[in-house]
Coordinates of C-alpha atoms and ligand atoms in Angstrom, one line a residue:
X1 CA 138.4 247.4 216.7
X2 CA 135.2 248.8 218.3
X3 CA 132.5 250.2 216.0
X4 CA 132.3 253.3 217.3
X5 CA 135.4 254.2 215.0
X6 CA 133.5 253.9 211.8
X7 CA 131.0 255.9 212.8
X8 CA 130.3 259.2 211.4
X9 CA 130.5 262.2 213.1
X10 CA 126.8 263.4 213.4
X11 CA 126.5 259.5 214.5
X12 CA 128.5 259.6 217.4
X13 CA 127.2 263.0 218.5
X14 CA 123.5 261.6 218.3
X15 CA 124.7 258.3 220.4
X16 CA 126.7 261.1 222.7
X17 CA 123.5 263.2 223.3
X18 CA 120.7 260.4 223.8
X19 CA 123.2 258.7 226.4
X20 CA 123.4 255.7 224.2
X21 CA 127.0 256.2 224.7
X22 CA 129.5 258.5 226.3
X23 CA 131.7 260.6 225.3
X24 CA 134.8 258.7 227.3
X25 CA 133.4 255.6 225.7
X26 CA 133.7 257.4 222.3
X27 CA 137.1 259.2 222.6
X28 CA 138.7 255.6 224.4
X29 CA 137.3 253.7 221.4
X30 CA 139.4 256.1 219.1
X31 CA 142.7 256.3 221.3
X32 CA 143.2 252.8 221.3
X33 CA 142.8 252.5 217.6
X34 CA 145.3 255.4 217.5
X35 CA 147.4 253.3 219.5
X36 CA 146.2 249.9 217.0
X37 CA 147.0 251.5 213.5
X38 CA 149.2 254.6 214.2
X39 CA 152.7 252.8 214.3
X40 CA 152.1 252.3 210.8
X41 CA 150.3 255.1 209.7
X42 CA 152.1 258.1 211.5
X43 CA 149.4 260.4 211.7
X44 CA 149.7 262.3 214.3
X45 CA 153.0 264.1 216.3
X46 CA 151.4 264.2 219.9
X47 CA 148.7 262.5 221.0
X48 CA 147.1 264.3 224.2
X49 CA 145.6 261.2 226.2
X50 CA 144.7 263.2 229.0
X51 CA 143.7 266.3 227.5
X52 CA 141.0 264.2 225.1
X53 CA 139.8 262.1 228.4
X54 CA 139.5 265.3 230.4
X55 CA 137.5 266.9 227.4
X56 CA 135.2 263.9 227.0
X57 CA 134.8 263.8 230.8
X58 CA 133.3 267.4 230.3
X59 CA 131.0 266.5 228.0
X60 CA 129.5 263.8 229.9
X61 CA 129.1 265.8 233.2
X62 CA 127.3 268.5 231.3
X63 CA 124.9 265.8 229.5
X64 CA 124.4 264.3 233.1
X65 CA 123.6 268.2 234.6
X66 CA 120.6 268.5 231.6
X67 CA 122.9 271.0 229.8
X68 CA 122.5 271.3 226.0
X69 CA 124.9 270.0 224.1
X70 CA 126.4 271.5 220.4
X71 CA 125.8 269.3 217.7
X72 CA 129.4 267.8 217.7
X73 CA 130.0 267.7 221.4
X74 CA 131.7 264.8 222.3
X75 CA 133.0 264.2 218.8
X76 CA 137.0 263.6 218.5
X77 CA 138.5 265.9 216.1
X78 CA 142.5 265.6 215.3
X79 CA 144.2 269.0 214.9
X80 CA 146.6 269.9 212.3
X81 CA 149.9 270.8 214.0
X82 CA 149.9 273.8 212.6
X83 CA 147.5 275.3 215.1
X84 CA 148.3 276.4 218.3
X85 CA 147.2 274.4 221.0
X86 CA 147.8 276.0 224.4
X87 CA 150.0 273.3 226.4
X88 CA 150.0 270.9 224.1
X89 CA 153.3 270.7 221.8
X90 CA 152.9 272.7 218.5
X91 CA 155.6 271.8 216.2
X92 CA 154.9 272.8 212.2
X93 CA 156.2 269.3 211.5
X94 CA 159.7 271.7 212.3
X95 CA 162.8 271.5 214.6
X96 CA 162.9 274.6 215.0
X97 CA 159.1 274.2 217.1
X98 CA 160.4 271.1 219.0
X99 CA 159.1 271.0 222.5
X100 CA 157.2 274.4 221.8
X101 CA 154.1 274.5 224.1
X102 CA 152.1 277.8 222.9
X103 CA 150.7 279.6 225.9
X104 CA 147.2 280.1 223.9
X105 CA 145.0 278.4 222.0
X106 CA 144.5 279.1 218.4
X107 CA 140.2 280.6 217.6
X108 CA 139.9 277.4 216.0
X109 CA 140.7 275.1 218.6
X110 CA 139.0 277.5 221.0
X111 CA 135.8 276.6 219.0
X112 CA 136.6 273.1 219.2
X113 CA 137.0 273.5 222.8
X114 CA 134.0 275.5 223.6
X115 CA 131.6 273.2 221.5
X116 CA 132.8 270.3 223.3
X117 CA 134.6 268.7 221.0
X118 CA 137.0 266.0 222.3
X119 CA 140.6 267.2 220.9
X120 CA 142.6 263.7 220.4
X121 CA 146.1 265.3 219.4
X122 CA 148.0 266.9 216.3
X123 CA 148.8 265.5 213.6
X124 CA 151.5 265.5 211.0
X125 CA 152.3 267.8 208.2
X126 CA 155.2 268.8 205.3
X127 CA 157.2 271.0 207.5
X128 CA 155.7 274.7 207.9
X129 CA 152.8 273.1 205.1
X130 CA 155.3 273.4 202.3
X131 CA 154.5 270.4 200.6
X132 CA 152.2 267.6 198.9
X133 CA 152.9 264.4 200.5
X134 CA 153.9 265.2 204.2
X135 CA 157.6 263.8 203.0
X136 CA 158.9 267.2 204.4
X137 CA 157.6 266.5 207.9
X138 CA 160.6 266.9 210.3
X139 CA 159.6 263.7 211.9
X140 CA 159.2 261.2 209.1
X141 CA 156.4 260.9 206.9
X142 CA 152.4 259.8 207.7
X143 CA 150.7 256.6 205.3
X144 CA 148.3 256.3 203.0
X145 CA 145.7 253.7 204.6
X146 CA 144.6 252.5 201.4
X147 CA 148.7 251.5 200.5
X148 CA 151.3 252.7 203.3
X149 CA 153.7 252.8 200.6
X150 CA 152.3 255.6 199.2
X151 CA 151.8 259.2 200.7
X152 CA 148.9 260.7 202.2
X153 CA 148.6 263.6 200.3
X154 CA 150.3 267.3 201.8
X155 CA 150.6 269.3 203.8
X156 CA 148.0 268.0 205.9
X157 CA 148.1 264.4 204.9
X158 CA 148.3 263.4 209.2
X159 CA 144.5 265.0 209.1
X160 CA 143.7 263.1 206.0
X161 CA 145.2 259.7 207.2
X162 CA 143.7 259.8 210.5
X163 CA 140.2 260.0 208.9
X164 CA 140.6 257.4 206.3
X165 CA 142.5 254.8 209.1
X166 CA 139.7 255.4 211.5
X167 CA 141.6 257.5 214.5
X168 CA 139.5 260.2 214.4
X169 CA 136.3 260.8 212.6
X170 CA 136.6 264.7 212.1
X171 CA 140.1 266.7 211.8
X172 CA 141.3 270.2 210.8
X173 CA 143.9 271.3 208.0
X174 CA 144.8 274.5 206.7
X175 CA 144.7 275.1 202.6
X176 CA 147.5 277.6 201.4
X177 CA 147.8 276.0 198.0
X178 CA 145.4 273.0 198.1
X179 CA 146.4 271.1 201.5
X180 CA 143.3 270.2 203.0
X181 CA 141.5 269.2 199.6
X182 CA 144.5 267.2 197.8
X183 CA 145.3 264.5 201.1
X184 CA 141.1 264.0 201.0
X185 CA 141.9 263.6 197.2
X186 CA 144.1 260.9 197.8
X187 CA 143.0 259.6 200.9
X188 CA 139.4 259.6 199.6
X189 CA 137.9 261.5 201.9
X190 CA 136.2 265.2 202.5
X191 CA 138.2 268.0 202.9
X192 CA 137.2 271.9 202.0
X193 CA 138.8 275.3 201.9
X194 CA 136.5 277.8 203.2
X195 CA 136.1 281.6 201.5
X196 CA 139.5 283.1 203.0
X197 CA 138.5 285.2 205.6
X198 CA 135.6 282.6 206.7
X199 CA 137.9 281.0 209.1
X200 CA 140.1 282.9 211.8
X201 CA 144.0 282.9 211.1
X202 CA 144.4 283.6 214.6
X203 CA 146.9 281.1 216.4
X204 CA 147.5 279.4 213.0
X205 CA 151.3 279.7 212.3
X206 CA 151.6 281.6 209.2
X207 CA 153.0 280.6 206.1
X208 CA 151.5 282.4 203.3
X209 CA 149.3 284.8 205.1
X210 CA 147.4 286.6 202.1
X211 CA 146.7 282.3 201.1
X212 CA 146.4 280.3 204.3
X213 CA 143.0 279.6 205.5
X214 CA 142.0 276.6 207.8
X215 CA 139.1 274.3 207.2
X216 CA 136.9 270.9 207.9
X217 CA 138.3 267.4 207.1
X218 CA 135.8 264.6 207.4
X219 CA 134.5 261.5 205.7
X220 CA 131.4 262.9 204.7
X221 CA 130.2 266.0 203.4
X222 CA 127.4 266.7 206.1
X223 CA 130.5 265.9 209.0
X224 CA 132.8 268.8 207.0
X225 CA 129.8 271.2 207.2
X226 CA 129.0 270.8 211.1
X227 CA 132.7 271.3 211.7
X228 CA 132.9 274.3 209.0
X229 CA 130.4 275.8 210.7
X230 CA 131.6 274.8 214.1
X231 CA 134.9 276.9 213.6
X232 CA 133.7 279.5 210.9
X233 CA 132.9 283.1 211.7
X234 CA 134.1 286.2 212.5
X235 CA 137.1 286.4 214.7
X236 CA 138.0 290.5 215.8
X237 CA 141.9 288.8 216.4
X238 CA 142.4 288.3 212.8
X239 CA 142.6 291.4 210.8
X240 CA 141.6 289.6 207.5
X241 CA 138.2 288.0 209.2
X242 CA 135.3 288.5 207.1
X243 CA 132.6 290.2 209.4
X244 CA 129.8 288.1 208.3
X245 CA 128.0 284.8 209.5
X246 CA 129.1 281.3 208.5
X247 CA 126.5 280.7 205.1
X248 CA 124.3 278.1 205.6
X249 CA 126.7 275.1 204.9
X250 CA 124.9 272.6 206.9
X251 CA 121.6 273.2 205.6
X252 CA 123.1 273.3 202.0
X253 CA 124.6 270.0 202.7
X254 CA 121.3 268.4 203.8
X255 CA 119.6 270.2 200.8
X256 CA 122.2 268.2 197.8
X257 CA 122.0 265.1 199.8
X258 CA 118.2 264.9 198.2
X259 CA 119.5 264.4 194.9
X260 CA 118.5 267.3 193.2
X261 CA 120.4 269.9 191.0
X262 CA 117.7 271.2 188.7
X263 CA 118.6 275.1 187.6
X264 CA 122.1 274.4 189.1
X265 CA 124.7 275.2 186.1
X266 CA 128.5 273.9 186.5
X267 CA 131.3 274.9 184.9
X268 CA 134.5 272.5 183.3
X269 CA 137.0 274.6 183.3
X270 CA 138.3 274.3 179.5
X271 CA 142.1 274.7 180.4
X272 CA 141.7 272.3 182.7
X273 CA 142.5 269.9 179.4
X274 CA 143.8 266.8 181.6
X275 CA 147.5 267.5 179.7
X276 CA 149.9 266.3 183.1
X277 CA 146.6 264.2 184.6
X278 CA 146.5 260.8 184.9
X279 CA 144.0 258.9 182.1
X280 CA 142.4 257.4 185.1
X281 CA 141.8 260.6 187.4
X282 CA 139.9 262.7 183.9
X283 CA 137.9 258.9 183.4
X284 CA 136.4 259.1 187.2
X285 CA 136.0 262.9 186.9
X286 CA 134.0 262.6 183.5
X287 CA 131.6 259.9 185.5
X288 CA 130.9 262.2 188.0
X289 CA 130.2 264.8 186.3
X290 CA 128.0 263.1 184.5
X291 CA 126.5 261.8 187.7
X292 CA 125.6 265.2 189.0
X293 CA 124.1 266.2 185.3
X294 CA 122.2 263.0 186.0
X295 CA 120.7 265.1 189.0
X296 CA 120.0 267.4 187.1
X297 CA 122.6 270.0 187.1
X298 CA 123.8 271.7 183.7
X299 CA 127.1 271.3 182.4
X300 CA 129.1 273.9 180.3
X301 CA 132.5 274.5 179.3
X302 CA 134.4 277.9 180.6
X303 CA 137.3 279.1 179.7
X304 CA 139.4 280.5 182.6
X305 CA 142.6 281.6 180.1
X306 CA 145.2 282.5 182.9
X307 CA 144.7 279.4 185.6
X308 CA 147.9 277.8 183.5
X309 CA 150.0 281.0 185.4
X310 CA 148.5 280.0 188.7
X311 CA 151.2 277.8 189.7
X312 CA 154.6 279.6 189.0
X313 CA 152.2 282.9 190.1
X314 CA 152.2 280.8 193.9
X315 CA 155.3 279.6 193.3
X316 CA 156.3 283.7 193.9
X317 CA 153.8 284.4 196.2
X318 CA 153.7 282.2 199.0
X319 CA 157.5 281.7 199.0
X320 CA 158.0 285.3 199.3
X321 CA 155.3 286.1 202.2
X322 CA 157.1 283.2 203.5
X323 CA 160.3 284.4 204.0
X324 CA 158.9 287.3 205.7
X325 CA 156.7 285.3 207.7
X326 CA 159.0 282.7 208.7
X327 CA 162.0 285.5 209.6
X328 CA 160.5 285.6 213.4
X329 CA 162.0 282.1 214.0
X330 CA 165.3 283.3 215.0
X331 CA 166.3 281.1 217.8
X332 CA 165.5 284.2 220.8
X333 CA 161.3 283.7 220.4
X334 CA 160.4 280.6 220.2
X335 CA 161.7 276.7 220.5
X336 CA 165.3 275.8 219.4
X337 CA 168.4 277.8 219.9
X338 CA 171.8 276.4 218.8
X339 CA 175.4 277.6 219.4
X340 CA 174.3 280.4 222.2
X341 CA 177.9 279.7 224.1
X342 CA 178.2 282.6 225.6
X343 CA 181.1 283.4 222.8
X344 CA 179.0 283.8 219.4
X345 CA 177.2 286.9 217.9
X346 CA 173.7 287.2 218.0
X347 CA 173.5 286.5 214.4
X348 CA 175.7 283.8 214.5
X349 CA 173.2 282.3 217.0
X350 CA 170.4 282.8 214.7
X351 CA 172.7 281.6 211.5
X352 CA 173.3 278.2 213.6
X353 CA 169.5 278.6 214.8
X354 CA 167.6 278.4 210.9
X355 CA 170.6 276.2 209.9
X356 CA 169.9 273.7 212.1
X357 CA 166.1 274.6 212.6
X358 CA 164.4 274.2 208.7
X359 CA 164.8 271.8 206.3
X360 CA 165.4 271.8 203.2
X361 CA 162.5 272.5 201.3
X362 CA 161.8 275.3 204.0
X363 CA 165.5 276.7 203.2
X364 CA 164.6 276.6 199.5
X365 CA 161.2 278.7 199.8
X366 CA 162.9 281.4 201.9
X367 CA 165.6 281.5 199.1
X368 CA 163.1 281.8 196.5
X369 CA 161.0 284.4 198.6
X370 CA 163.9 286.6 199.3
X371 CA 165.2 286.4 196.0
X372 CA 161.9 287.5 194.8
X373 CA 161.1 290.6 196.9
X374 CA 164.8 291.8 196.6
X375 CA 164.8 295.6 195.3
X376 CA 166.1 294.5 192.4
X377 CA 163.7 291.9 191.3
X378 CA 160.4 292.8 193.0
X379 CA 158.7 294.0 189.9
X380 CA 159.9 291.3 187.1
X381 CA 158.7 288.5 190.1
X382 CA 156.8 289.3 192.8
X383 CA 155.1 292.2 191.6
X384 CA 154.3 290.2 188.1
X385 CA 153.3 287.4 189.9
X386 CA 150.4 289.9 192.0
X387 CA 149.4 291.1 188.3
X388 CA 148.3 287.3 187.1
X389 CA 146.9 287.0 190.4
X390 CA 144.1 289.9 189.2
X391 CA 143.6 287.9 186.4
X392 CA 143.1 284.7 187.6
X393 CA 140.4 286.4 190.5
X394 CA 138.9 288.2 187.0
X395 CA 138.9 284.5 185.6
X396 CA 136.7 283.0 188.1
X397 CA 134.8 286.6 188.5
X398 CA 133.8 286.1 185.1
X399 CA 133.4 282.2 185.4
X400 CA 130.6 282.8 188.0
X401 CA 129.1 285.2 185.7
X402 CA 128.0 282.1 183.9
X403 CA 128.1 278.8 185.9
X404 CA 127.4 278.4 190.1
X405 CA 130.1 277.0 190.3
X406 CA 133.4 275.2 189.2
X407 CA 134.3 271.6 189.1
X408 CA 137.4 269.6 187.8
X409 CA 139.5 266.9 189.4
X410 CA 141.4 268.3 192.9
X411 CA 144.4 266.4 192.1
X412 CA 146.4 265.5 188.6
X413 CA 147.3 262.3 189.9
X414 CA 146.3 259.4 192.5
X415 CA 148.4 259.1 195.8
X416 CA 152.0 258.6 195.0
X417 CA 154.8 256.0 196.3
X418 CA 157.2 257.5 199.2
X419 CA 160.1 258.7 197.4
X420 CA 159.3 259.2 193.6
X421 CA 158.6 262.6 193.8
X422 CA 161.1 264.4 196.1
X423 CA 164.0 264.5 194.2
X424 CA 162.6 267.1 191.6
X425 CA 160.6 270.0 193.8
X426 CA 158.6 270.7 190.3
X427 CA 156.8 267.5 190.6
X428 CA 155.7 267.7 194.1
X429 CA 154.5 271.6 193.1
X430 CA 152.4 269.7 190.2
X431 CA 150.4 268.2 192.9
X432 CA 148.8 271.2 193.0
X433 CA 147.6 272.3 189.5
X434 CA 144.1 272.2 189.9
X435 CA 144.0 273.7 193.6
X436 CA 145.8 276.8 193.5
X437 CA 143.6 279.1 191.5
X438 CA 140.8 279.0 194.1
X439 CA 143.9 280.0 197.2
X440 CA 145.2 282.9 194.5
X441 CA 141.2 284.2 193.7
X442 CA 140.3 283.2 198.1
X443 CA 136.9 281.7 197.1
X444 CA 136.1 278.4 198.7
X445 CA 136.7 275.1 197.3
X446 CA 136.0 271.3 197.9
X447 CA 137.0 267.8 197.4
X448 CA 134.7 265.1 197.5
X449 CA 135.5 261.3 196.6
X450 CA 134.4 260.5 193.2
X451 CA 135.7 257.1 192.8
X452 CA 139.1 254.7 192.3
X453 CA 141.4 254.6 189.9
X454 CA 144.0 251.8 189.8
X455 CA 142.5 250.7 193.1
X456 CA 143.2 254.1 194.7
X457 CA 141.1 257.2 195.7
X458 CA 140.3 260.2 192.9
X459 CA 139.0 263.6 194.3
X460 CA 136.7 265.6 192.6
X461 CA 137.1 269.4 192.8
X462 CA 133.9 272.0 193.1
X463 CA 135.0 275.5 193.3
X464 CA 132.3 278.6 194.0
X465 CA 132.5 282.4 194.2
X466 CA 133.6 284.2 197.5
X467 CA 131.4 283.6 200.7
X468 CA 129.3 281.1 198.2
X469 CA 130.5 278.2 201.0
X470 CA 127.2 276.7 200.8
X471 CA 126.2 276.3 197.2
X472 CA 129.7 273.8 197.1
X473 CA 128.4 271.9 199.9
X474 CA 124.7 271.5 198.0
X475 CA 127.0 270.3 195.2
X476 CA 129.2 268.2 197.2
X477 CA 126.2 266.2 199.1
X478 CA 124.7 265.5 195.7
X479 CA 127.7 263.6 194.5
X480 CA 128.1 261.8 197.1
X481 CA 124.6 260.9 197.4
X482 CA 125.3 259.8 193.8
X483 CA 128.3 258.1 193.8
X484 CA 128.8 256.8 198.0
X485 CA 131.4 257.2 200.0
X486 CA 134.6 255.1 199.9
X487 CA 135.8 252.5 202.2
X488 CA 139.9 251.8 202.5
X489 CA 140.9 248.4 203.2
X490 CA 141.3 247.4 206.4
X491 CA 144.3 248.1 208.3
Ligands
LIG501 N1 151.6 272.0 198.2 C1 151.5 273.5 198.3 C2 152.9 274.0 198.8 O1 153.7 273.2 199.0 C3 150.4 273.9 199.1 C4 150.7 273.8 200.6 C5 149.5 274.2 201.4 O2 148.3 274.4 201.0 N2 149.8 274.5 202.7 O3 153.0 275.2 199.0

């Protein structure tokens, strides 16, 4: 394995822009241990070969011509396949997307492009990222790298595994409930949710679209802030684009990694009790928390009563805005079309179509989602559920009131084996517990690595107030300044 794989991604940038190395050399190294590790692994869908050598070729040229390069050009990123990626296959991790080529790039991977990023591929994901363990992926699920028995985290565990297997150092998810921050939980690496709105929706296939909001995966917190602020920013083709600059989430990363929290007040959030967590998961949180008051921060309890509705209040929400969202895959628009003999109906088409197209999981959320906006139901369901979201947004409106910010564990549990959770859908919806409120209130939120427990990764959870990216990234830095970054075992 060449060493440019374990490098980080500010590394490989600096070795990219002093000519110490090129970008080819760079984006090679990473292909072929793509092509080493990712038999077993499974984290990506497509892996564009040509696209990545033709992108790192760029970069090369224009360092050769005296252009100036961005501060990640010729840094590989893996994309979440559930961003379009103009001629380059974007599934979902569905059927019914199979062999889809979009005809336009996504404002993410635009940004990507056009700060000279080297795009490697897409990578795997719970089908239409519904999910917690990427078990719902259409094409079989990705690995853990620290036990490939055991899942990666969902729905974007192909972004998580890639990182923490050494195929790509940076990669991009999309958090609707929690899936760019619970795989880094359990992968043990970086991943953050931006302030919804901070990140364009634009060419990112919908799911939840009130929740969804892309972000930075990396295996450091300063590598997740270059990227945040990389594809942050307002974007005029997305309606719900906040019309203000990325904060400051590089310099706030450089600013924690000196150590210091002094005047900086976190909150635990008291219903956050550890009831459904793992022993060891509330253990390694404690440390860390008591790491970062070691840096000075202070540490207060706050109550945030109505977080324990967060998850049935999603559980209403996003299925619902699902099964509006996901009615344009109808078997005329886009990729698969079954039964169109010449002697069916055009609904029978489309029956055949979704049938055939969506699995299970997918055909369960539409259920619930229809059920819950039918005339008949709106107001006992999804209207109730939009009331406890108010509350929840008051909770952490309040929270801020007296802390900077919010921390708990991301995830009640470490990565899980393949298998044990899919037969109950209520289990792989616990994954989730202590992400949801920040997707229901939009503010941003982050995991960081704080530590093993039973030999596997825990994720630790900060949580600030709306457009507050930064002040979680000073936070972020500062615990992993305290307590390192982790290393999986080789693969
Ligand atoms: N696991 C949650 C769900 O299944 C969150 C998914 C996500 O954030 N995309 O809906």
């Amino acid at each position: 394995m060449s060493d440019l794989t374990r490098l980080s991604a500010v590394e490989i940038a600096g070795l990219v822009a002093s000519g110490e190395t090129s970008a080819v050399e760079v984006t090679q190294a990473h292909l072929d241990r793509i092509g080493a590790v990712d038999d077993r692994v499974h984290a990506f869908l497509h892996v564009d070969t040509e696209g990545a050598l033709a992108a790192a070729r760029a970069v090369d040229e224009r360092r050769a011509a005296g252009a100036e390069l961005g501060p990640l050009a010729g840094v590989p990123v893996a994309v979440k396949d559930v961003l379009t990626t103009k001629g380059v296959p974007t599934t979902v991790g569905s059927k019914i997307l199979e062999g889809w080529r979009p005809p336009y790039d996504s404002t993410i991977v635009e940004r990507l492009r056009d700060a000279g990023t080297v795009m490697l591929g897409k990578t795997n994901m719970d089908e239409f990222a519904m999910g917690s363990s990427t078990e719902y992926s259409a094409y079989g699920p990705s690995r853990n790298p620290w036990d490939l028995e055991r899942i990666p985290g969902g729905s974007g565990g192909g972004s998580a595994a890639a990182l923490a297997a050494y195929e790509a150092p940076l990669s991009i998810g999309s958090d609707t409930g929690g899936s760019i921050r619970q795989p880094g939980a359990v992968t043990g690496t970086v991943g953050a949710k931006p302030t919804y709105g901070g990140t364009s929706r634009y060419g990112l296939v919908a799911f939840s679209s009130s929740l969804d909001t892309p972000g930075p995966c990396a295996r450091t917190v300063l590598d997740a802030a270059l990227l945040h602020q990389v594809i942050g920013g307002h974007d005029p083709r997305d309606s719900t684009s906040i019309p203000a600059p990325v904060p400051d989430v590089v310099a706030a990363a450089r600013l924690g990694a000196t150590g210091d929290l002094t005047g900086v007040k976190l909150g635990v959030v008291t219903e956050f009790t550890g009831e459904g967590a793992e022993p060891g998961v509330m253990a390694a949180f404690r440390d860390a928390a008591e790491a970062l008051a070691k840096l000075g921060a202070e540490i207060v309890e706050v109550s945030c009563p109505h977080f324990k509705y967060a998850l049935p209040a999603y559980y209403l929400i996003a299925p619902s805005e699902c099964s509006s969202n996901l009615a344009r895959f109808d078997g005329v628009r886009f990729g698969l079309r079954v039964g169109d003999d010449g002697n069916r109906s055009l609904e029978e088409v489309m029956s055949l179509t979704r049938e055939a197209g969506f699995g299970p999981e997918v055909k369960r959320r539409i259920m619930i989602g229809t059920y819950a906006l039918s005339s008949g139901y709106y107001d006992a369901y999804y209207g109730q559920a939009q009331k406890v979201r108010t509350l929840i947004t008051r909770d952490f409106t309040s929270a801020f009131e007296q802390v900077d910010a919010l921390i708990s564990p991301t995830t009640p549990f470490v990565a899980f084996p393949i298998g044990s959770r899919t037969a109950d859908p209520y289990q792989m919806y616990l994954a989730d517990l202590f992400t949801i409120p920040a997707n229901l209130y939009g503010g941003p939120a982050i995991s960081v690595p704080c530590g093993l427990s039973d030999g596997l990764p825990v994720g630790f959870q900060i949580m600030a107030p709306t457009l507050a990216d930064d002040r979680m990234y000073r936070v972020a830095a500062a615990l992993e300044g305290a307590v390192g970054t982790l290393t999986p075992p080789t693969l």
